[in-house]
XYZ file of C-alpha atoms in Angstrom:
721
model
C 154.558 13.858 259.864
C 151.357 14.543 257.913
C 148.045 14.023 259.672
C 144.593 14.379 258.113
C 142.086 16.258 260.246
C 138.379 16.844 259.648
C 136.969 20.366 259.520
C 134.588 22.438 257.407
C 135.325 25.370 255.131
C 134.135 28.865 256.043
C 135.396 30.821 253.048
C 131.808 31.202 251.805
C 128.352 30.419 253.203
C 128.123 26.750 252.191
C 130.267 25.304 255.042
C 131.656 22.425 252.974
C 133.133 19.547 255.034
C 136.828 19.169 254.297
C 139.737 16.902 255.127
C 142.876 18.898 255.885
C 146.331 17.387 255.475
C 148.544 19.049 258.113
C 152.271 18.662 258.565
C 153.561 18.632 262.159
C 150.364 20.291 263.329
C 151.427 23.668 261.946
C 151.346 23.665 258.175
C 148.429 22.935 255.864
C 149.566 20.808 252.957
C 146.339 20.185 251.078
C 142.560 20.374 251.418
C 140.153 17.726 250.090
C 136.401 17.356 250.087
C 134.964 14.730 252.436
C 133.392 12.128 250.150
C 131.814 10.358 253.119
C 129.760 13.374 254.113
C 126.067 12.532 253.558
C 125.087 16.027 252.413
C 128.060 17.396 250.452
C 129.434 14.086 249.111
C 132.918 15.509 248.673
C 131.925 18.854 247.118
C 134.178 21.850 247.729
C 134.624 25.094 245.823
C 137.843 26.427 244.305
C 138.153 29.107 246.995
C 138.090 26.622 249.843
C 140.804 24.526 248.286
C 143.178 27.504 248.613
C 143.197 27.450 252.417
C 146.862 26.354 252.533
C 147.905 29.490 250.622
C 145.653 31.728 252.698
C 146.993 30.489 256.033
C 150.651 30.521 254.970
C 150.766 33.467 252.588
C 154.013 35.400 253.120
C 152.096 38.681 253.426
C 149.699 37.404 256.060
C 149.735 39.519 259.216
C 150.857 37.557 262.259
C 150.861 40.304 264.884
C 148.969 43.482 265.654
C 150.232 46.632 263.928
C 150.127 50.197 265.260
C 150.457 53.285 263.105
C 153.449 55.412 264.062
C 153.611 59.201 264.065
C 155.468 58.992 260.739
C 152.589 57.042 259.185
C 154.284 53.651 258.996
C 153.256 50.590 261.014
C 155.091 48.748 263.761
C 154.315 45.409 265.404
C 153.002 45.618 268.974
C 151.737 42.953 271.402
C 147.991 42.535 271.048
C 147.425 43.081 274.775
C 149.235 46.417 274.583
C 147.119 47.392 271.575
C 143.866 46.482 273.339
C 144.920 48.590 276.330
C 145.438 51.608 274.079
C 142.273 51.028 272.022
C 140.116 50.671 275.129
C 141.605 53.852 276.576
C 140.883 55.847 273.433
C 137.316 54.519 273.272
C 136.836 55.517 276.911
C 137.909 59.065 276.052
C 135.601 59.238 273.013
C 132.584 57.915 274.943
C 133.255 60.344 277.801
C 133.413 63.319 275.416
C 130.815 62.417 272.799
C 128.660 59.589 274.143
C 128.277 55.887 273.222
C 126.812 56.574 269.781
C 130.178 57.973 268.680
C 131.683 54.442 268.750
C 130.694 52.194 265.825
C 131.679 48.818 264.480
C 131.262 47.303 261.038
C 131.180 43.512 260.641
C 132.012 42.515 257.076
C 131.610 39.308 255.110
C 134.903 37.901 256.385
C 133.800 38.041 260.010
C 130.456 36.457 259.148
C 132.409 33.270 258.467
C 133.011 33.022 262.224
C 130.038 31.787 264.255
C 130.723 34.030 267.264
C 131.848 37.316 265.725
C 128.511 38.954 264.898
C 126.819 37.984 268.148
C 129.724 39.157 270.307
C 130.123 42.452 268.423
C 126.403 43.174 268.729
C 126.417 42.329 272.451
C 129.487 44.546 272.921
C 127.459 47.520 271.662
C 124.533 46.691 273.942
C 126.946 46.569 276.863
C 127.546 50.332 276.707
C 124.300 51.441 274.995
C 125.796 52.214 271.606
C 123.328 51.710 268.710
C 126.143 52.087 266.152
C 126.394 48.440 265.101
C 126.708 48.000 261.319
C 127.192 44.939 259.096
C 127.547 44.022 255.434
C 123.927 42.800 255.391
C 122.722 46.378 254.924
C 125.113 46.995 252.017
C 123.678 44.513 249.546
C 120.342 43.080 250.683
C 118.622 44.940 253.521
C 115.362 44.595 251.593
C 115.126 40.911 252.528
C 114.525 41.747 256.153
C 112.795 45.102 255.762
C 110.268 43.885 253.176
C 109.365 40.925 255.377
C 108.820 43.259 258.325
C 106.559 45.519 256.267
C 104.543 42.756 254.575
C 104.593 40.217 257.384
C 106.206 36.789 257.224
C 105.129 33.182 257.488
C 106.451 31.585 260.657
C 106.906 28.178 258.999
C 108.654 29.664 255.962
C 108.403 29.243 252.210
C 108.321 25.858 250.512
C 111.467 23.747 250.580
C 113.646 23.401 247.489
C 114.180 19.681 248.069
C 110.581 18.779 247.269
C 109.703 21.695 244.971
C 108.399 21.187 241.455
C 109.176 24.771 240.429
C 111.747 27.356 241.525
C 112.035 31.001 240.474
C 115.525 32.508 240.958
C 115.836 36.260 240.440
C 119.351 37.666 240.187
C 121.327 35.102 242.152
C 123.631 32.277 241.130
C 124.280 29.645 243.832
C 126.442 27.642 241.432
C 129.057 30.384 241.976
C 128.115 32.260 245.151
C 127.129 29.179 247.219
C 124.155 31.202 248.452
C 120.440 31.280 247.803
C 117.554 32.911 249.656
C 115.206 30.780 251.720
C 113.583 28.096 249.583
C 116.202 28.307 246.843
C 119.004 26.028 245.672
C 121.690 26.261 248.340
C 125.429 25.950 247.742
C 125.718 22.492 249.297
C 126.840 20.393 246.325
C 124.679 22.648 244.110
C 125.480 21.202 240.665
C 124.503 17.678 241.714
C 121.515 18.937 243.735
C 120.165 20.852 240.727
C 120.644 17.918 238.360
C 118.853 15.551 240.725
C 116.020 18.029 241.259
C 115.478 18.425 237.518
C 115.595 14.656 237.058
C 112.724 14.328 239.535
C 110.754 16.973 237.646
C 111.761 20.414 238.953
C 111.190 23.312 236.543
C 113.794 26.065 236.976
C 112.977 29.672 236.023
C 115.805 32.229 236.096
C 115.575 36.008 235.695
C 119.001 37.546 235.076
C 120.625 39.895 232.524
C 123.504 37.400 232.299
C 123.342 33.835 231.123
C 124.843 32.643 234.388
C 125.653 29.041 235.196
C 122.199 28.751 236.774
C 120.524 30.408 233.793
C 122.264 27.952 231.466
C 120.629 25.090 233.351
C 117.194 26.742 233.501
C 114.048 25.516 231.791
C 113.063 29.145 231.193
C 115.457 32.107 231.271
C 114.291 35.705 231.025
C 117.224 37.998 230.186
C 115.783 41.079 231.833
C 117.027 44.610 231.213
C 118.977 45.615 234.349
C 116.876 47.695 236.714
C 113.574 46.448 235.299
C 113.065 43.613 237.788
C 110.015 45.279 239.394
C 108.508 45.816 235.948
C 108.955 42.167 235.039
C 107.751 40.857 238.398
C 104.683 43.089 238.236
C 103.971 41.626 234.807
C 104.317 38.056 236.078
C 101.971 38.854 238.962
C 99.471 40.357 236.547
C 99.548 37.153 234.515
C 99.071 35.115 237.716
C 95.884 37.077 238.348
C 94.773 36.883 234.695
C 95.285 33.134 234.488
C 93.407 32.500 237.719
C 96.416 30.989 239.474
C 95.857 32.751 242.807
C 95.474 30.476 245.847
C 92.078 31.897 246.749
C 91.589 29.921 249.974
C 94.979 30.900 251.363
C 94.518 34.552 250.457
C 91.041 34.670 251.936
C 92.341 33.321 255.233
C 95.677 35.107 255.497
C 95.987 38.084 253.136
C 94.950 41.739 253.043
C 95.403 44.053 250.057
C 94.966 41.459 247.308
C 92.615 43.641 245.262
C 94.856 46.696 245.659
C 97.878 44.718 244.458
C 95.939 43.377 241.487
C 94.945 46.910 240.535
C 98.520 48.172 240.909
C 99.944 45.528 238.550
C 97.088 45.771 236.026
C 98.930 48.233 233.712
C 101.925 45.887 233.450
C 100.659 43.830 230.544
C 102.899 41.216 228.977
C 103.369 43.430 225.933
C 104.254 46.480 227.999
C 106.696 44.482 230.137
C 108.316 42.988 227.045
C 108.957 46.449 225.617
C 110.409 47.843 228.841
C 112.256 44.847 230.262
C 113.431 43.733 226.800
C 112.133 40.183 227.150
C 109.695 38.146 225.060
C 106.050 38.745 225.991
C 105.325 35.038 225.656
C 108.056 34.315 228.195
C 106.373 36.628 230.714
C 103.186 34.605 230.431
C 105.086 31.326 230.391
C 106.947 32.210 233.580
C 103.685 33.068 235.335
C 102.008 29.872 234.182
C 104.982 27.663 235.028
C 105.348 29.164 238.487
C 101.635 29.460 239.209
C 100.686 25.921 238.206
C 103.384 24.304 240.309
C 102.139 22.727 243.507
C 105.277 23.420 245.539
C 108.193 25.822 245.154
C 109.024 29.433 245.827
C 110.511 32.590 244.346
C 113.582 34.303 245.746
C 115.816 37.246 244.853
C 119.523 37.825 245.385
C 121.971 40.682 245.533
C 121.517 41.618 241.856
C 117.984 43.067 242.130
C 118.547 43.906 245.800
C 121.322 46.321 244.793
C 119.375 47.846 241.880
C 116.788 50.659 241.825
C 113.513 49.989 243.673
C 115.088 47.192 245.695
C 112.413 47.232 248.405
C 109.634 47.100 245.815
C 111.372 44.267 243.983
C 111.672 42.207 247.153
C 108.056 42.980 248.046
C 106.885 41.667 244.673
C 108.975 38.505 245.118
C 107.333 37.836 248.471
C 103.957 38.711 246.959
C 104.405 35.997 244.320
C 104.903 33.443 247.082
C 101.968 34.747 249.097
C 99.515 35.029 246.217
C 100.316 31.464 245.153
C 100.248 30.164 248.732
C 103.830 28.888 248.664
C 104.150 28.386 252.406
C 104.692 25.352 254.584
C 101.404 24.044 255.978
C 100.557 21.962 259.065
C 102.235 18.581 258.807
C 104.960 19.730 256.400
C 108.549 18.983 257.371
C 111.030 21.846 257.222
C 114.140 21.438 255.113
C 116.905 22.624 257.446
C 117.276 21.717 261.093
C 117.673 25.183 262.639
C 119.520 23.405 265.430
C 121.343 26.552 266.583
C 118.122 28.577 266.913
C 115.801 28.475 269.910
C 112.639 26.407 269.858
C 111.510 23.448 267.774
C 108.005 24.689 266.937
C 107.040 26.455 263.710
C 103.397 27.439 263.344
C 101.415 27.833 260.137
C 100.552 31.480 260.663
C 101.525 35.024 259.739
C 104.038 36.969 261.777
C 102.291 40.365 261.879
C 103.508 43.140 259.571
C 105.013 46.192 261.194
C 107.631 48.898 260.947
C 110.266 47.953 258.341
C 112.841 50.175 260.063
C 112.230 49.858 263.814
C 115.767 50.713 264.936
C 117.455 53.868 266.134
C 117.103 56.934 263.907
C 119.959 58.078 261.718
C 120.813 61.776 261.578
C 120.256 62.064 257.827
C 117.841 61.346 254.993
C 115.032 60.430 257.414
C 116.431 56.915 257.804
C 116.190 54.582 260.774
C 118.104 51.418 261.493
C 116.843 47.899 261.425
C 116.286 45.961 264.623
C 119.629 45.996 266.488
C 121.488 47.169 263.378
C 122.093 50.500 261.667
C 122.297 51.083 257.905
C 125.810 50.815 256.483
C 124.832 52.891 253.449
C 124.586 55.856 255.851
C 127.712 55.183 257.924
C 130.180 57.313 255.928
C 127.802 60.262 256.348
C 127.440 59.547 260.074
C 131.235 59.841 260.319
C 131.473 63.026 258.263
C 128.399 64.909 259.503
C 129.363 67.145 262.451
C 127.192 67.495 265.502
C 125.782 65.445 268.327
C 125.950 61.728 267.575
C 128.786 61.951 265.058
C 130.658 58.642 264.745
C 134.290 59.209 265.726
C 135.628 55.683 266.297
C 135.149 52.616 264.109
C 136.151 48.971 264.492
C 136.089 47.130 261.150
C 135.877 43.371 261.595
C 136.532 41.273 258.497
C 135.489 43.969 256.037
C 137.030 46.351 253.536
C 134.887 49.520 253.409
C 137.139 51.449 251.004
C 136.209 49.086 248.168
C 132.900 47.735 249.502
C 130.856 50.650 250.814
C 128.991 52.714 248.233
C 130.617 56.002 247.210
C 134.351 55.369 247.472
C 135.353 59.043 247.564
C 133.092 59.692 250.527
C 134.193 56.476 252.234
C 137.878 57.389 252.020
C 137.119 60.837 253.428
C 135.271 59.140 256.294
C 138.182 56.810 257.072
C 140.532 59.802 257.184
C 138.165 61.788 259.431
C 137.902 59.203 262.215
C 139.576 59.815 265.565
C 140.176 56.063 265.844
C 140.076 53.333 263.202
C 140.744 49.714 264.180
C 140.762 47.028 261.476
C 140.659 43.304 262.260
C 142.066 41.565 259.188
C 144.738 39.065 258.219
C 146.114 41.251 255.404
C 146.796 44.907 254.680
C 143.654 45.909 252.831
C 142.804 49.240 251.245
C 140.964 50.065 254.472
C 143.782 48.899 256.751
C 146.022 51.503 255.106
C 144.037 54.169 257.005
C 143.913 52.338 260.347
C 145.423 53.334 263.661
C 145.602 49.651 264.609
C 145.407 46.504 262.475
C 144.670 43.449 264.607
C 145.731 40.123 263.092
C 143.048 37.436 263.593
C 143.170 33.690 263.804
C 141.949 32.206 260.524
C 139.340 29.507 260.199
C 141.508 26.414 260.655
C 142.915 27.965 263.831
C 139.619 28.212 265.715
C 136.610 26.117 266.715
C 133.349 26.774 264.892
C 129.827 25.699 263.952
C 128.117 26.397 260.577
C 125.838 29.134 261.890
C 124.836 30.765 258.593
C 123.730 27.571 256.873
C 122.164 25.972 259.949
C 118.669 27.142 258.914
C 119.253 26.711 255.176
C 120.896 23.329 254.829
C 118.739 21.164 252.527
C 118.547 18.628 255.353
C 118.570 18.682 259.184
C 122.357 18.561 259.309
C 124.870 19.350 262.029
C 128.606 19.908 261.946
C 131.323 21.281 264.169
C 135.080 21.711 263.982
C 137.716 22.254 266.626
C 140.812 24.217 265.737
C 142.842 21.883 263.509
C 145.937 24.053 263.007
C 148.322 25.110 265.760
C 149.919 28.565 265.897
C 152.162 30.444 268.310
C 151.594 33.796 266.597
C 150.036 36.706 268.487
C 146.613 36.347 266.870
C 143.137 37.101 268.229
C 139.758 35.805 267.116
C 137.219 38.557 266.516
C 135.421 37.757 269.771
C 138.683 38.187 271.675
C 139.080 41.743 270.402
C 135.614 42.882 271.497
C 135.721 40.914 274.737
C 139.188 42.288 275.526
C 138.063 45.892 274.985
C 134.904 45.330 277.033
C 136.841 43.838 279.945
C 139.232 46.775 280.022
C 136.366 49.252 279.952
C 134.273 47.355 282.499
C 131.295 46.934 280.167
C 129.481 43.569 279.929
C 129.010 41.286 276.947
C 125.805 39.365 277.669
C 124.946 36.498 275.319
C 122.017 34.035 275.276
C 123.979 31.576 277.421
C 125.281 34.162 279.883
C 127.897 36.857 280.270
C 131.470 36.551 279.023
C 133.518 36.091 282.222
C 136.307 38.480 283.124
C 139.162 38.506 285.577
C 139.539 42.113 286.621
C 140.219 44.120 283.482
C 141.007 41.072 281.382
C 138.991 38.316 279.786
C 139.028 35.216 281.990
C 142.168 33.253 281.153
C 140.324 29.932 280.826
C 137.940 31.263 278.147
C 138.277 29.701 274.694
C 136.354 29.433 271.409
C 134.202 26.540 272.616
C 133.116 28.354 275.750
C 132.097 31.389 273.710
C 130.203 29.159 271.265
C 128.360 27.752 274.284
C 127.424 31.287 275.354
C 126.374 32.482 271.871
C 124.192 29.402 271.262
C 123.046 28.909 274.832
C 119.392 28.705 273.766
C 119.935 26.413 270.754
C 117.264 23.751 270.292
C 119.988 21.101 270.098
C 122.536 21.463 272.922
C 125.941 22.427 271.577
C 127.539 19.344 273.157
C 125.289 17.228 270.938
C 126.224 19.322 267.914
C 129.901 18.672 268.679
C 129.220 14.964 268.967
C 127.459 14.864 265.589
C 129.915 16.106 262.989
C 128.561 15.764 259.463
C 125.329 14.044 260.494
C 121.808 14.260 259.028
C 119.143 13.924 261.750
C 116.047 12.804 259.856
C 114.201 12.055 263.076
C 114.804 15.598 264.359
C 113.147 17.471 261.485
C 110.740 20.212 262.508
C 107.131 19.450 261.620
C 104.862 22.468 261.089
C 101.954 22.715 263.510
C 98.614 24.493 263.305
C 98.587 28.228 263.840
C 97.244 29.915 266.937
C 93.453 30.043 266.482
C 93.425 33.389 268.295
C 95.872 34.993 265.856
C 94.386 37.605 263.508
C 97.649 38.539 261.752
C 97.488 38.769 257.952
C 99.950 39.565 255.168
C 99.822 43.174 253.953
C 100.195 43.008 250.156
C 99.580 46.733 249.728
C 101.158 48.468 252.738
C 101.658 52.234 252.644
C 103.997 53.269 249.850
C 103.736 50.183 247.651
C 101.067 51.355 245.218
C 102.730 54.784 245.015
C 106.059 53.194 244.131
C 104.352 50.982 241.554
C 102.969 54.137 239.968
C 106.452 55.667 240.072
C 107.897 52.680 238.209
C 105.112 52.970 235.652
C 105.869 56.668 235.172
C 109.552 55.915 234.579
C 108.516 53.957 231.522
C 107.041 57.022 229.832
C 110.547 57.918 228.607
C 112.230 55.178 226.586
C 114.493 53.132 228.866
C 114.579 56.007 231.357
C 115.700 54.812 234.770
C 115.966 56.781 238.005
C 116.188 60.125 236.205
C 119.295 59.356 234.131
C 119.213 60.172 230.431
C 119.817 57.155 228.154
C 121.595 59.250 225.526
C 124.261 60.258 228.063
C 124.506 56.897 229.841
C 123.374 54.211 227.391
C 124.825 51.183 229.231
C 123.806 49.573 232.515
C 126.541 48.233 234.801
C 125.535 45.188 236.844
C 127.283 43.465 239.714
C 128.493 39.890 239.265
C 129.848 37.117 241.475
C 133.161 35.463 240.621
C 133.811 31.870 241.576
C 137.431 32.524 242.549
C 137.018 35.467 244.955
C 134.769 36.421 247.856
C 134.309 40.162 247.504
C 137.823 41.587 248.046
C 139.168 38.347 249.513
C 141.178 35.792 247.558
C 142.699 37.513 244.574
C 146.069 37.714 246.338
C 146.322 33.903 246.419
C 148.339 32.295 243.589
C 145.840 29.509 242.944
C 143.042 32.021 242.468
C 144.987 34.796 240.735
C 145.512 32.534 237.726
C 141.717 32.433 237.295
C 141.575 36.210 236.894
C 143.719 38.929 238.409
C 141.630 41.927 237.462
C 138.029 43.058 237.549
C 137.192 42.689 233.872
C 134.498 44.790 232.236
C 132.448 42.094 230.499
C 130.566 43.332 227.417
C 128.795 41.599 224.582
C 131.057 41.192 221.500
C 128.657 43.258 219.384
C 128.952 46.159 221.846
C 132.736 45.911 221.787
C 132.645 46.101 217.996
C 130.498 49.240 218.036
C 132.827 50.807 220.619
C 135.817 49.792 218.466
C 137.313 48.103 221.515
C 139.123 44.779 221.470
C 139.286 42.308 224.351
C 142.137 43.385 226.608
C 141.793 47.083 225.747
C 141.164 49.570 228.524
C 137.756 51.203 228.709
C 136.635 54.201 230.732
C 133.292 53.763 232.488
C 131.520 56.904 233.660
C 128.331 57.182 235.713
C 126.527 60.370 236.771
C 128.642 60.200 239.932
C 132.147 58.975 239.055
C 134.568 57.218 236.704
C 136.569 53.998 236.734
C 138.760 52.218 234.212
C 138.371 48.580 233.295
C 139.890 45.877 231.129
C 137.436 44.861 228.409
C 136.468 41.222 228.007
C 134.082 39.782 225.417
C 131.172 37.919 227.011
C 128.363 36.479 224.921
C 126.477 35.618 228.117
C 125.926 39.339 228.832
C 122.928 41.196 227.444
C 123.552 43.886 224.837
C 123.919 47.302 226.475
C 125.177 45.796 229.734
C 128.559 45.962 231.478
C 129.133 43.208 234.038
C 131.767 43.735 236.756
C 132.492 42.378 240.216
C 132.125 44.372 243.402
C 134.946 45.092 245.888
C 138.029 45.163 243.668
C 140.765 47.786 243.368
C 142.403 49.707 246.180
C 142.528 53.143 247.741
C 143.852 54.848 244.612
C 141.155 56.825 242.824
C 142.933 56.820 239.452
C 143.220 53.067 238.686
C 146.883 53.045 237.665
C 147.080 49.325 238.483
C 143.813 48.378 236.846
C 145.340 45.442 234.964
C 146.556 43.792 238.163
C 144.330 45.256 240.890
C 141.080 45.923 239.085
C 138.892 48.912 239.866
C 136.150 49.474 242.462
C 132.642 49.895 241.085
C 131.648 51.668 244.307
C 133.307 54.805 242.917
C 130.438 55.016 240.426
C 127.857 55.150 243.205
C 126.329 58.008 245.161
C 124.628 57.578 248.507
C 122.969 60.984 248.119
C 120.783 60.321 245.069
C 118.367 57.540 244.203
C 118.601 55.779 247.574
C 115.765 53.685 248.981
C 113.813 55.769 251.517
C 113.497 52.858 253.982
C 116.779 50.949 253.778
C 118.985 53.767 252.481
C 120.083 51.319 249.787
C 122.247 53.036 247.164
C 121.923 52.055 243.506
C 124.857 49.659 243.215
C 123.696 47.606 240.251
C 121.929 48.586 237.029
C 124.046 51.749 237.234
C 123.626 53.985 234.146
C 127.071 54.397 232.562
C 128.881 55.627 229.466
C 131.609 53.324 228.097
C 134.421 54.523 225.813
C 137.671 52.896 224.698
C 140.942 54.237 226.089
C 143.558 52.368 224.111
C 144.045 49.538 221.650
C 146.346 46.792 222.855
C 146.830 43.155 222.059
C 144.405 40.870 223.850
C 145.656 40.008 227.306
């Protein structure tokens, strides 16, 4: 018997409502969008529609695996594995201290509303600061720049009532993600069309003519790595044209004059020459953005993974601040933030402070963020001997071998660990090195709430799903792994709603997903029982209205905090040598490799599924046809791509949407091989081109993972594939 059950998709950030056809409670037959949903109106992405294949793939792991002495894997009961893992962690903590035990929460685990909170609380339970996530791989500047500059408690302007939007290096029409104030992935094509019909002007800065750029009113095809140059030029034009919100800046901003002086050399003509855009477009972008009454600028992983990522993000925030693009008293916020505490948002500055207030790393003078360490330094923390060396790692829903920067170093780190535990539903390149691979319940097999999008939905919207698919397999949700280890070790996991209950050395037998959701969101402004009772509901009457700021507050934005004007001068100096970037010579490395999103995969997840593999089963090297002609390479030929740090092979593909001199490839492809023998079917990992030792951001440790200087040469001539 086939029954249709309501759920929502967690493959990406959007949390699309879906109707799931299930046979006999155990097999997913088909997934449809829910046309009755008031926010999504039936929208789903191609990845979410592959949930039947993901849940029932023949290679899916359905029990925990343990590495044998011979190096193979054998199935073991999960309880037996947790006993052994907890015992080995006890030994490591006793010998080397809590800091020696780390965990890494990847993108896959972020699609579970309890995984991050429980993992973080697990670390606090035994005083280990070594909590790492994928956030610090690709966009740590979002948080760090806001800490350094200060933030606005009521947030940037909403997209839903904006008359202008500036999108820098992100593409929500594919990634289903946008920064605060941008076009979110909730029915994005329709939402963009409706916004433009009501008068929205869309400005896009991107070296590719992405789907979003195609729909833009103004597109600036920037030279990769020159985002800070272009943004400085737009800011200069804002000042020149008199488009500064003088009243707002007088009341809430410090450093305005210093910022104006720092951007003064970045004339439209200079920016055009360096960023390879039209000078008139620089002025037009400034005028279009500056004359709008509502709307904000935001940057994505493209510029956040490129050189000067912290400066780039600072300049993005500065555009919003200088133009006063903040919610004022009486404004209604876009999303409901129902899972967050409190229903008051004040029109005032959250004071600037230390952008890296966390525990210190042992290298490069870095410190972690609040409650989180920097993943770009984790491989070194594993390999660097001495007090504090990381010796055990739990990887939850991530694939470091193809995702962390510097693949060679990452593989060495995986091999050096005393204990590696991977929580994943498939044998990834990282799982190959594990001592234990714990098979998790997938999304249709667990209860959940849309925690990532809760603040960013373009309406005050709630949703919830129970588990809709039954399974008798020996599977554990991510929270069960950490809670099981904690119970065995006698360390607490304390969440906002209370402590996870135990029964001796085991998690309490009555505990389930819903009870843990209650604990994680125990301080939510809307009680979780009400969230459960309102599945797919817009609560217009529950929107948060911005109130006046505290009259006693003296906090102000810092537009020129220490280091900003020096870095601006550094960027200016880089322009003294034609197209010189981060010390790499353009005659040796004339191309720039940029990271791209693909609509049919989520990082390393999805390409094993038949319905997605037909959309592209390798990580193509996209180049402009004119560049292919000069290289004497045909589409389908193999090319060798070499950076100052490493080499990968790729399959060439002609792409007129890519700027001349640019190679566009996706992140997190390939496997553990460092010679790319299976490049045509497995792709190759761009992280092999990256070094964490050179050119890193001094605050976030961010490695240069986009706008990478590379040399491209043809390897063979074959018929087009």
